[in-house]
């Protein structure tokens, strides 16, 4: 079972079940050595210790209740982090089961083999792996070609091709060779393989706080100090006014006013963000990469396989004067029946859309009728079919077909050349079709337009990115004319034609000079410098080891279009963090105005006008606020794990929506919640 498959199972489990499983870990995190890493929660921990001591020294329903709920607040904060970590640990356990300690057939200098444990392999060792054997370590194929089962990592059951000398040479330790024989050059040390790094990352052991998290920690710590000073000032002011609030009341007030909600959920939000990437088969090497994806303002996308399908596809049949489209379509269809290339299959698909049922035949039908297939060769640059009645059909490069027509007594025509030139000028590839009927000279029927077809929906996706303020740049090795045609059809903002590795690197640096963050994908060794330079470099799992080492993310599915999803996940992470921070601070402000009037209404009767909730007593008000402070963390755990729903809006629209939903909601929620809780706790003995 792959890590991502296990991740989906974890996601489908009810949250209460996941929380129950994580509760022991949450209790273990009550250790002060863990709490000290989160300043806000550490203040709550100290407050819980102080109130516990006071409850023992001066026991009462109020003091004991406050102490218990403060400990519950810490447990709930730990629970959010434990649930998020639990999902990652489940994925890590699945990966450990997939990890196989294999024996390796290491090649000696003289070409002979020796069998050694996989753990003894060193960087640079050459090992032989044949069908049915497990690849003992990460490396690159340096000899041979084979099909490999990578389902333990990617979850994809279909085998993949790995071969030497290209961008699909990287293999992962623990995967299985299904056919043929390859020689692999080991590129990692034992214990540092791709699976080992995946295990470490998904279970959170390698996760470090990102710059935004550190900045937010500083903000929360500052707010905590401000509220600590504010609460400290209340005691002398109250004493001067004739009221003497107890220490336990002041401690409880401090906990209610500091930003405990976001402090409790901050770590869970970050872990859940990386978890969402893993669910999409993308492995982030650091939380910084996920966060950077949310701030990306320029996307560099390869044309082939990302914006377009990669394989040229037939888009149009263009007959010469005097030839019907139906005649050209049928001739092209017959000449392509034995063509197994992607282009040939696309010609068949296009022809079948308009051919009448009686004209549709299969290659088996032609063989039974006695037709002879003429395969494509590099020398002839043509393919076709010779039918039983003597009719010969040819399809291929314009010059080759024209030469065949001339050699067999036909005339050169200018119209096919004009049609072909027009297709080439538009960035397409022309194929000429000709036919020779019995007793007649061959004639050219027309031209097939092959084009690198833009994937459906790409223009809409780029429009969404544009609405988010993200600039898209298409990178291609095509000439500028072809690149411009594809760029206009796809709807990208700019393009880089005839791009070399140096051109990519220069473009990224130019974009970054303006303070923009850049994301790109790549799979080859020549992409490694650009992947390393980009703020978000997504390397394809099928690519070379150099590419995967250079990038800070690896796409296990090797789907270049997933870069757009990665940006969306990064933005969702930032939006979730911002939304819950807004809600938490708004909560604190609302609680201040909800609690203080109830606490001092007996001393300052004028505050009764602000006591809009009409809480039963100062003790009931304080305990209700402490309980609400704990329960709101539990209520927000699902949102912190799932993430705030992301919509492609610009920054000002997002800010407006954030303030309206989570700012106003954060102000209103405490008034409603504390009042409802007060209706219950006010009936407890000693709190009426």
XYZ file of C-alpha atoms in Angstrom:
688
model
C 0.000 0.000 0.000
C 1.426 3.417 -0.938
C 1.804 6.302 1.492
C -0.785 8.319 -0.345
C -3.294 5.454 -0.333
C -2.872 5.215 3.422
C -3.251 8.982 3.642
C -6.626 8.841 1.908
C -7.759 6.137 4.340
C -6.686 8.312 7.256
C -8.634 11.226 5.803
C -11.762 9.100 5.487
C -11.694 8.098 9.165
C -14.092 10.067 11.406
C -12.334 12.898 13.209
C -13.478 11.657 16.607
C -11.816 8.310 15.904
C -8.574 9.979 14.844
C -8.701 12.272 17.882
C -9.262 9.352 20.239
C -6.210 7.592 18.804
C -4.138 10.774 19.190
C -5.256 11.495 22.781
C -2.387 9.555 24.459
C 0.130 11.552 22.432
C -1.661 14.787 23.368
C -1.363 13.877 27.064
C 2.326 13.072 26.601
C 2.827 16.572 25.191
C 1.865 18.051 28.595
C 5.600 17.801 29.300
C 6.825 21.396 29.842
C 9.800 20.668 27.560
C 7.313 20.435 24.712
C 5.143 23.359 25.793
C 8.097 25.750 26.005
C 8.478 25.647 22.193
C 5.141 27.486 21.866
C 5.286 30.619 24.071
C 1.519 31.162 24.213
C 0.802 27.569 25.253
C 3.675 27.694 27.743
C 1.995 30.677 29.434
C -1.202 28.603 29.642
C 0.840 25.709 31.094
C 2.310 27.951 33.820
C -1.147 29.370 34.508
C -2.569 25.856 34.855
C 0.144 24.954 37.356
C -0.519 28.139 39.382
C -4.309 27.630 39.456
C -3.846 23.969 40.412
C -1.728 24.990 43.407
C -4.281 27.644 44.384
C -7.128 25.136 43.991
C -5.339 22.764 46.375
C -4.571 25.495 48.899
C -7.995 27.184 48.673
C -10.365 24.633 47.213
C -13.662 25.801 45.770
C -15.906 24.906 42.843
C -14.606 27.933 40.958
C -10.880 27.349 41.537
C -11.029 23.616 40.778
C -13.135 24.194 37.654
C -10.740 26.849 36.322
C -7.720 24.610 36.962
C -9.309 21.640 35.182
C -10.348 23.692 32.158
C -6.914 25.288 31.833
C -5.370 21.809 31.675
C -8.070 20.880 29.160
C -7.059 23.899 27.061
C -3.479 22.588 26.869
C -4.659 19.057 26.058
C -6.921 20.359 23.275
C -4.022 22.426 21.873
C -1.793 19.344 21.926
C -4.598 17.280 20.405
C -4.717 19.472 17.294
C -1.007 18.909 16.712
C -1.207 15.216 17.620
C -4.035 14.554 15.141
C -2.074 16.251 12.361
C 1.091 14.355 13.265
C -0.866 11.104 13.573
C -1.869 11.247 9.932
C 1.742 11.729 8.930
C 2.904 8.862 11.159
C 0.328 6.562 9.563
C 1.779 7.378 6.165
C 5.293 6.827 7.526
C 4.311 3.406 8.891
C 2.979 2.453 5.465
C 6.275 3.522 3.884
C 8.269 1.499 6.411
C 6.311 -1.596 5.399
C 7.101 -0.828 1.763
C 10.809 -0.483 2.533
C 12.654 -3.674 1.660
C 16.203 -4.506 2.735
C 17.427 -6.084 -0.488
C 20.575 -7.952 -1.395
C 22.634 -6.266 -4.092
C 24.609 -7.721 -6.985
C 27.518 -5.281 -6.968
C 29.852 -5.139 -9.952
C 33.584 -5.362 -9.301
C 36.173 -3.471 -11.330
C 36.880 -6.569 -13.433
C 33.210 -6.930 -14.375
C 32.444 -9.834 -12.043
C 29.618 -9.709 -9.504
C 29.503 -10.036 -5.724
C 26.404 -10.256 -3.541
C 26.333 -7.788 -0.637
C 23.628 -6.404 1.695
C 21.972 -3.256 0.392
C 23.076 -1.407 3.542
C 26.731 -1.801 2.504
C 26.365 0.016 -0.804
C 28.247 3.287 -1.234
C 27.758 6.199 -3.598
C 29.141 5.313 -7.016
C 28.672 1.528 -6.709
C 27.268 -0.241 -9.767
C 24.645 -2.935 -9.138
C 22.861 -5.314 -11.500
C 19.092 -5.725 -11.144
C 17.051 -8.178 -13.214
C 13.364 -9.066 -13.546
C 11.752 -9.931 -10.214
C 14.500 -8.322 -8.125
C 14.231 -5.315 -5.814
C 16.352 -2.259 -6.556
C 18.635 -2.032 -3.485
C 19.124 1.736 -3.396
C 18.423 5.059 -5.071
C 20.372 5.639 -8.252
C 20.458 6.216 -11.995
C 20.215 3.584 -14.714
C 23.524 3.620 -16.607
C 22.915 0.561 -18.770
C 19.782 -1.089 -20.165
C 16.052 -0.435 -20.070
C 13.400 -2.073 -17.882
C 9.853 -1.757 -16.593
C 9.684 -0.970 -12.882
C 6.852 -1.330 -10.355
C 6.795 1.868 -8.250
C 3.363 1.309 -6.688
C 4.846 1.164 -3.181
C 5.718 4.851 -3.512
C 3.300 6.396 -5.972
C 0.243 4.166 -5.514
C 0.074 3.807 -9.303
C -0.233 0.128 -10.296
C 0.908 0.611 -13.903
C 4.638 -0.086 -14.356
C 6.940 2.633 -15.667
C 9.873 2.563 -18.061
C 13.337 3.373 -16.748
C 16.249 3.624 -19.171
C 19.793 4.891 -19.375
C 20.914 8.042 -21.087
C 17.790 10.171 -20.683
C 15.635 12.066 -18.212
C 13.884 8.854 -17.108
C 16.913 7.179 -15.618
C 16.276 7.687 -11.893
C 15.168 4.658 -9.847
C 14.148 4.436 -6.202
C 15.340 1.846 -3.717
C 12.618 -0.601 -2.704
C 10.910 -0.647 -6.101
C 10.828 -3.822 -8.184
C 12.111 -4.506 -11.684
C 9.452 -6.373 -13.686
C 11.318 -7.068 -16.918
C 14.748 -7.027 -18.540
C 18.089 -6.161 -16.942
C 19.543 -2.822 -15.845
C 22.738 -1.597 -14.236
C 22.162 1.068 -11.575
C 24.711 3.558 -10.260
C 23.982 4.227 -6.556
C 23.611 7.950 -5.755
C 22.704 7.968 -2.024
C 24.171 6.674 1.214
C 22.392 3.922 3.196
C 19.712 5.464 5.412
C 19.446 8.545 3.210
C 17.357 7.054 0.429
C 14.272 8.689 -1.028
C 11.976 6.492 1.071
C 13.989 7.300 4.226
C 13.571 11.013 3.556
C 9.872 10.544 2.834
C 9.409 8.761 6.171
C 11.203 11.523 8.040
C 9.262 14.280 6.308
C 5.725 12.908 6.434
C 5.908 12.047 10.131
C 7.040 15.586 10.888
C 10.455 14.770 12.306
C 12.193 16.968 9.732
C 9.681 19.798 9.823
C 11.056 23.170 10.811
C 9.151 26.376 11.421
C 8.828 28.527 8.335
C 9.701 32.259 8.274
C 6.012 33.198 8.380
C 5.438 30.903 11.360
C 8.415 32.428 13.171
C 7.124 35.933 12.445
C 3.668 34.964 13.689
C 5.203 33.427 16.827
C 6.902 36.757 17.509
C 3.588 38.578 17.038
C 1.757 36.190 19.381
C 4.507 36.487 21.985
C 4.313 40.279 21.785
C 0.528 40.226 22.206
C 0.915 37.875 25.165
C 3.332 40.278 26.841
C 0.955 43.192 26.167
C -1.989 41.339 27.753
C 0.252 40.245 30.636
C 1.037 43.903 31.347
C -2.636 44.820 30.966
C -3.783 42.147 33.430
C -0.981 43.070 35.840
C -2.201 46.658 35.797
C -5.725 45.588 36.675
C -4.761 44.417 40.188
C -3.558 47.808 41.558
C -6.347 49.671 39.761
C -8.945 47.324 41.240
C -7.362 47.589 44.703
C -7.449 51.388 44.503
C -11.132 51.171 43.551
C -11.963 48.956 46.487
C -12.126 45.620 44.642
C -9.558 42.896 45.152
C -9.738 40.247 42.409
C -8.108 36.999 43.428
C -4.936 35.722 41.777
C -6.824 32.834 40.187
C -9.230 35.301 38.545
C -6.360 37.351 37.131
C -4.589 34.221 35.840
C -7.777 32.986 34.201
C -8.345 36.432 32.689
C -4.828 36.410 31.217
C -5.382 33.002 29.571
C -8.678 34.177 28.095
C -7.161 37.310 26.586
C -3.905 36.002 25.084
C -4.171 34.482 21.555
C -4.413 30.866 22.699
C -6.568 29.766 19.746
C -4.053 30.447 16.968
C -1.179 29.515 19.283
C -2.767 26.098 19.745
C -3.529 25.529 16.065
C -0.469 27.050 14.390
C 1.603 23.865 14.304
C -1.351 21.742 13.152
C -2.005 24.121 10.249
C 1.569 23.739 9.004
C 1.600 19.949 9.344
C -1.784 19.664 7.629
C -0.520 21.787 4.723
C 2.290 19.327 4.025
C -0.178 16.466 4.493
C -2.451 17.881 1.770
C 0.504 17.855 -0.601
C 1.277 14.235 0.252
C -2.328 13.319 -0.509
C -1.728 14.658 -4.020
C 1.485 12.629 -4.309
C 3.728 15.671 -3.915
C 6.529 15.474 -1.375
C 7.690 18.810 0.035
C 11.235 18.754 1.344
C 10.414 21.559 3.798
C 7.525 23.603 5.113
C 9.293 26.665 3.704
C 8.635 25.319 0.186
C 4.891 24.928 0.857
C 4.726 28.423 2.280
C 6.684 29.866 -0.647
C 4.211 28.233 -3.044
C 1.473 30.354 -1.506
C 3.421 33.545 -2.204
C 4.463 32.670 -5.764
C 3.859 35.451 -8.278
C 5.491 33.914 -11.381
C 4.969 30.402 -12.734
C 7.362 28.943 -15.308
C 5.754 26.044 -17.177
C 7.180 23.738 -19.821
C 5.068 23.672 -22.957
C 5.398 19.988 -23.819
C 3.430 17.739 -21.499
C 2.327 20.613 -19.277
C 0.413 23.079 -21.401
C 0.111 20.733 -24.383
C -0.361 16.979 -24.622
C 3.206 16.589 -25.846
C 2.381 14.311 -28.762
C 1.268 16.065 -31.927
C -2.349 15.405 -32.770
C -4.259 15.648 -36.029
C -6.499 18.700 -36.032
C -7.607 19.189 -39.657
C -7.673 17.613 -43.143
C -6.980 20.188 -45.899
C -7.727 18.879 -49.436
C -6.383 20.441 -52.643
C -8.753 21.885 -55.243
C -10.913 19.235 -56.865
C -10.616 16.771 -53.971
C -13.353 16.403 -51.371
C -12.676 16.338 -47.660
C -14.325 12.887 -47.537
C -11.894 11.477 -50.130
C -8.847 12.878 -48.317
C -10.161 11.658 -44.947
C -10.671 8.088 -46.184
C -7.230 7.946 -47.828
C -5.544 9.305 -44.701
C -7.487 6.859 -42.535
C -6.382 3.837 -44.617
C -2.742 4.922 -44.619
C -2.790 5.291 -40.809
C -4.406 2.000 -39.767
C -1.034 0.359 -39.209
C 0.566 3.516 -37.772
C 0.950 2.878 -34.010
C 2.522 6.249 -33.257
C 0.533 8.772 -31.187
C 0.244 10.931 -34.305
C -1.126 7.982 -36.295
C -3.658 7.170 -33.579
C -4.800 10.798 -33.490
C -5.352 10.738 -37.276
C -7.559 7.661 -36.872
C -9.541 9.358 -34.103
C -10.102 12.499 -36.176
C -11.098 10.518 -39.278
C -13.610 8.387 -37.366
C -15.517 11.545 -36.396
C -16.657 12.049 -40.023
C -16.253 8.743 -41.901
C -19.454 6.859 -42.789
C -19.880 3.471 -41.145
C -19.282 1.620 -44.413
C -15.801 3.132 -44.822
C -14.589 2.119 -41.363
C -12.241 -0.851 -41.454
C -9.595 -2.219 -39.108
C -6.030 -3.287 -39.863
C -7.222 -6.905 -39.464
C -9.852 -6.304 -42.156
C -7.160 -5.010 -44.513
C -4.949 -8.005 -43.802
C -7.786 -10.437 -44.560
C -8.477 -8.605 -47.815
C -4.839 -9.012 -48.847
C -3.710 -5.414 -48.373
C 0.013 -4.803 -47.814
C 1.086 -2.347 -45.130
C 4.008 -0.061 -45.957
C 5.706 0.845 -42.655
C 7.371 4.162 -41.960
C 11.181 4.244 -42.239
C 13.694 7.015 -41.683
C 14.876 6.590 -45.275
C 11.492 6.902 -47.009
C 9.879 9.197 -44.404
C 6.537 7.771 -45.537
C 4.050 5.111 -44.584
C 0.959 3.788 -46.295
C -0.944 0.805 -47.636
C -1.243 -1.064 -50.957
C -4.846 -2.238 -51.411
C -5.832 -5.476 -53.200
C -7.290 -3.583 -56.182
C -3.882 -2.007 -56.905
C -4.551 1.347 -55.228
C -1.516 2.724 -53.363
C -1.881 5.342 -50.597
C 1.063 7.195 -49.081
C 1.323 9.625 -46.154
C 4.428 11.398 -44.955
C 6.697 14.424 -45.131
C 5.843 16.776 -47.978
C 9.162 16.424 -49.783
C 9.178 12.633 -49.562
C 5.607 12.287 -50.866
C 6.287 14.771 -53.676
C 9.343 12.743 -54.713
C 7.262 9.518 -54.706
C 4.639 11.186 -56.895
C 7.263 12.436 -59.344
C 9.153 9.097 -59.456
C 5.930 7.299 -60.365
C 4.988 9.582 -63.250
C 2.932 12.201 -61.418
C 3.199 15.982 -61.566
C 4.482 18.280 -58.874
C 1.741 20.564 -57.639
C 2.239 23.871 -55.881
C -0.977 23.850 -53.846
C 0.118 21.145 -51.343
C 3.335 23.102 -50.785
C 1.363 26.287 -50.065
C -0.906 24.441 -47.631
C 2.104 22.864 -45.892
C 3.893 26.204 -45.604
C 0.811 27.757 -44.023
C 0.633 24.989 -41.405
C 4.342 25.323 -40.609
C 3.998 29.102 -40.262
C 1.238 28.561 -37.706
C 3.518 26.317 -35.647
C 2.068 22.992 -36.845
C 3.481 19.981 -38.676
C 2.153 19.126 -42.175
C 1.838 15.595 -43.580
C 1.052 15.183 -47.263
C -1.266 12.415 -48.524
C -1.109 10.999 -52.063
C -2.799 8.147 -53.938
C -2.019 6.156 -57.066
C -4.956 4.327 -58.597
C -4.590 1.464 -61.103
C -3.639 2.771 -64.551
C -3.344 6.390 -63.356
C -0.391 8.543 -62.256
C -0.216 9.391 -58.535
C -1.753 12.629 -57.282
C -1.495 14.563 -54.034
C -4.883 14.738 -52.291
C -4.083 17.222 -49.587
C -2.385 17.837 -46.265
C -2.984 16.727 -42.665
C -2.436 19.411 -40.016
C -0.672 18.026 -36.918
C -0.437 20.340 -33.958
C 0.711 20.179 -30.372
C -2.755 20.418 -28.856
C -3.311 22.578 -25.785
C -4.892 20.604 -22.961
C -8.569 21.373 -22.285
C -9.230 23.936 -19.592
C -5.712 25.398 -19.540
C -6.874 28.856 -20.630
C -9.418 28.926 -17.799
C -6.811 27.835 -15.243
C -4.404 30.519 -16.402
C -7.200 33.081 -16.182
C -7.737 32.049 -12.552
C -4.025 32.434 -11.854
C -4.101 35.869 -13.474
C -6.989 36.849 -11.196
C -4.801 35.809 -8.256
C -2.023 38.113 -9.481
C 0.187 35.258 -10.739
C 2.072 35.730 -14.014
C 2.497 32.619 -16.204
C 5.454 32.090 -18.551
C 5.624 29.195 -21.027
C 9.092 27.759 -21.680
C 9.728 25.844 -24.900
C 12.480 24.860 -27.288
C 10.234 25.686 -30.259
C 10.912 28.577 -32.591
C 9.310 31.936 -31.640
C 6.559 31.626 -34.267
C 5.352 28.261 -32.974
C 5.786 29.368 -29.362
C 3.700 32.496 -29.921
C 0.848 30.505 -31.519
C 0.713 28.036 -28.602
C 1.047 30.817 -26.017
C -1.875 32.762 -27.487
C -4.074 29.666 -27.628
C -3.200 28.607 -24.072
C -3.638 32.112 -22.661
C -0.276 32.416 -20.881
C 1.069 35.890 -20.128
C 4.475 35.430 -21.745
C 6.736 32.820 -23.329
C 10.422 32.004 -23.687
C 11.215 30.353 -27.036
C 14.288 28.315 -28.018
C 15.092 28.133 -24.296
C 18.409 26.755 -23.073
C 19.236 25.882 -19.427
C 21.112 29.181 -19.194
C 18.068 31.060 -20.523
C 15.817 29.472 -17.861
C 18.228 30.378 -15.081
C 18.571 33.952 -16.345
C 14.776 34.344 -16.553
C 14.295 33.130 -12.974
C 16.948 35.506 -11.655
C 15.424 38.400 -13.574
C 11.994 37.689 -12.075
C 13.434 37.376 -8.567
C 15.232 40.719 -8.841
C 11.847 42.406 -8.683
C 11.066 40.715 -5.373
C 8.824 38.091 -6.944
C 8.808 34.420 -5.937
C 9.178 31.981 -8.837
C 7.977 28.391 -9.236
C 8.899 25.954 -11.989
C 8.927 22.258 -12.864
C 11.665 20.129 -14.395
C 12.880 16.576 -14.792
C 16.266 16.650 -16.508
C 19.802 17.259 -15.346
C 19.774 20.403 -17.473
C 16.835 21.663 -15.371
C 18.746 21.257 -12.088
C 20.285 24.779 -11.961
C 16.905 26.423 -12.586
C 15.135 24.152 -10.069
C 17.711 25.058 -7.443
C 17.366 28.776 -8.188
C 13.546 28.804 -8.156
C 11.792 29.484 -4.859
C 9.548 26.479 -5.548
C 11.209 23.824 -7.698
C 8.991 20.802 -8.387
C 11.043 17.899 -9.742
C 9.383 14.997 -11.525
C 9.861 11.598 -9.875
C 10.648 10.122 -13.305
C 13.467 12.621 -13.734
C 17.134 12.400 -12.944
C 18.595 12.281 -9.451
C 20.192 15.673 -10.085
C 16.780 17.228 -10.729
C 15.256 15.681 -7.598
C 18.168 16.827 -5.459
C 17.949 20.371 -6.844
C 14.195 20.846 -6.331
C 12.475 21.368 -3.003
C 9.427 19.320 -3.996
C 9.061 16.003 -5.815
C 5.926 15.055 -7.733
C 5.573 11.284 -7.434
C 3.076 11.203 -10.325
C 5.401 13.228 -12.587
C 2.515 15.437 -13.700
C 3.910 18.899 -14.554
C 0.459 20.516 -14.436
C 0.321 19.731 -10.718
C 2.422 22.838 -10.123
C -0.796 24.829 -10.384
C -2.350 22.664 -7.621
C 0.783 23.110 -5.488
C 0.368 26.883 -5.668
C -3.283 26.504 -4.650
C -2.346 24.368 -1.630
C 0.309 26.876 -0.598
C -2.178 29.728 -0.812
C -4.737 27.698 1.148
C -2.140 27.198 3.891
C -1.452 30.929 4.140
C -5.145 31.810 3.982
C -5.996 29.265 6.691
C -3.287 30.633 8.960
C -4.399 34.213 8.322
C -8.086 33.427 8.797
C -7.590 31.646 12.117
C -5.206 34.355 13.328
C -7.854 36.973 12.534
C -10.497 34.887 14.318
C -8.273 34.370 17.366
C -7.376 38.039 17.826
C -10.992 39.108 17.252
C -11.968 36.535 19.908
C -9.577 38.075 22.406
C -10.926 41.575 21.850
C -14.517 40.355 22.206
C -13.730 38.392 25.371
C -12.163 41.486 26.906
C -15.397 43.439 26.489
C -17.485 40.454 27.576
C -15.588 39.675 30.787
C -14.340 42.979 32.233
C -17.820 44.571 32.666
C -19.085 41.480 34.470
C -16.016 41.427 36.735
C -16.220 45.047 37.891
C -19.899 45.902 37.613
C -20.253 45.778 41.412
C -17.446 48.324 41.839
C -18.308 50.494 38.847
C -22.088 50.334 38.339
C -21.755 52.330 35.126
C -20.194 49.267 33.479
C -23.606 47.609 33.648
C -24.428 49.263 30.335
C -21.597 47.304 28.707
C -22.654 44.028 30.328
C -24.829 43.187 27.340
C -24.757 39.426 28.003
C -26.089 39.802 31.560
C -23.805 37.088 32.928
C -24.903 35.628 36.267
C -21.848 36.577 38.366
C -18.176 37.531 37.985
C -17.129 33.938 38.780
C -19.629 32.519 36.299
C -18.442 34.986 33.647
C -14.796 34.063 34.163
C -15.379 30.293 34.191
C -17.607 30.545 31.094
C -14.854 32.437 29.285
C -12.233 29.817 30.256
C -14.483 26.974 29.046
C -15.241 28.804 25.790
C -11.512 29.425 25.315
C -10.876 25.666 25.510
C -13.841 24.482 23.441
C -13.229 26.903 20.567
C -9.890 25.152 19.966
C -11.696 21.827 19.585
C -14.263 23.424 17.276
C -11.532 24.790 14.988
C -9.404 21.612 14.748
C -11.328 20.300 11.683
C -10.903 23.644 9.914
C -7.181 23.800 10.689
C -6.688 20.279 9.270
C -8.919 20.650 6.231
C -7.975 24.247 5.485
C -10.098 27.273 4.680
C -11.771 26.918 1.278
C -9.596 28.699 -1.266
C -11.004 30.887 -4.015
C -8.901 32.556 -6.723
C -9.236 36.180 -5.587
C -6.755 39.033 -5.457
C -5.177 40.200 -2.194
C -7.671 42.987 -1.427
C -10.666 40.717 -2.040
C -9.164 38.005 0.163
C -8.498 40.512 2.951
C -12.055 41.847 2.753
C -13.501 38.317 2.866
C -11.175 37.348 5.705
C -12.167 40.320 7.846
C -15.855 39.923 7.109
C -16.096 36.188 7.817
C -13.415 35.523 10.425
C -13.014 39.009 11.892
C -16.710 39.639 12.464
C -17.262 35.966 13.303
C -14.451 36.115 15.859
C -16.101 39.077 17.554
C -19.613 37.615 17.617
C -18.776 34.012 18.599
C -17.566 34.751 22.184
C -20.690 36.752 23.025
C -22.926 33.861 21.967
C -20.731 31.060 23.269
C -19.939 32.559 26.655
C -23.600 33.398 27.263
C -24.733 29.842 26.468
C -22.058 28.376 28.732
C -22.983 30.843 31.486
C -26.577 29.603 31.414
C -25.233 26.166 32.354
C -22.393 26.911 34.797
C -24.344 29.549 36.707
C -26.345 26.718 38.256
C -23.228 25.173 39.811
C -22.985 25.579 43.598
C -20.961 28.636 44.562
C -21.229 30.306 41.139
C -24.761 31.647 41.234
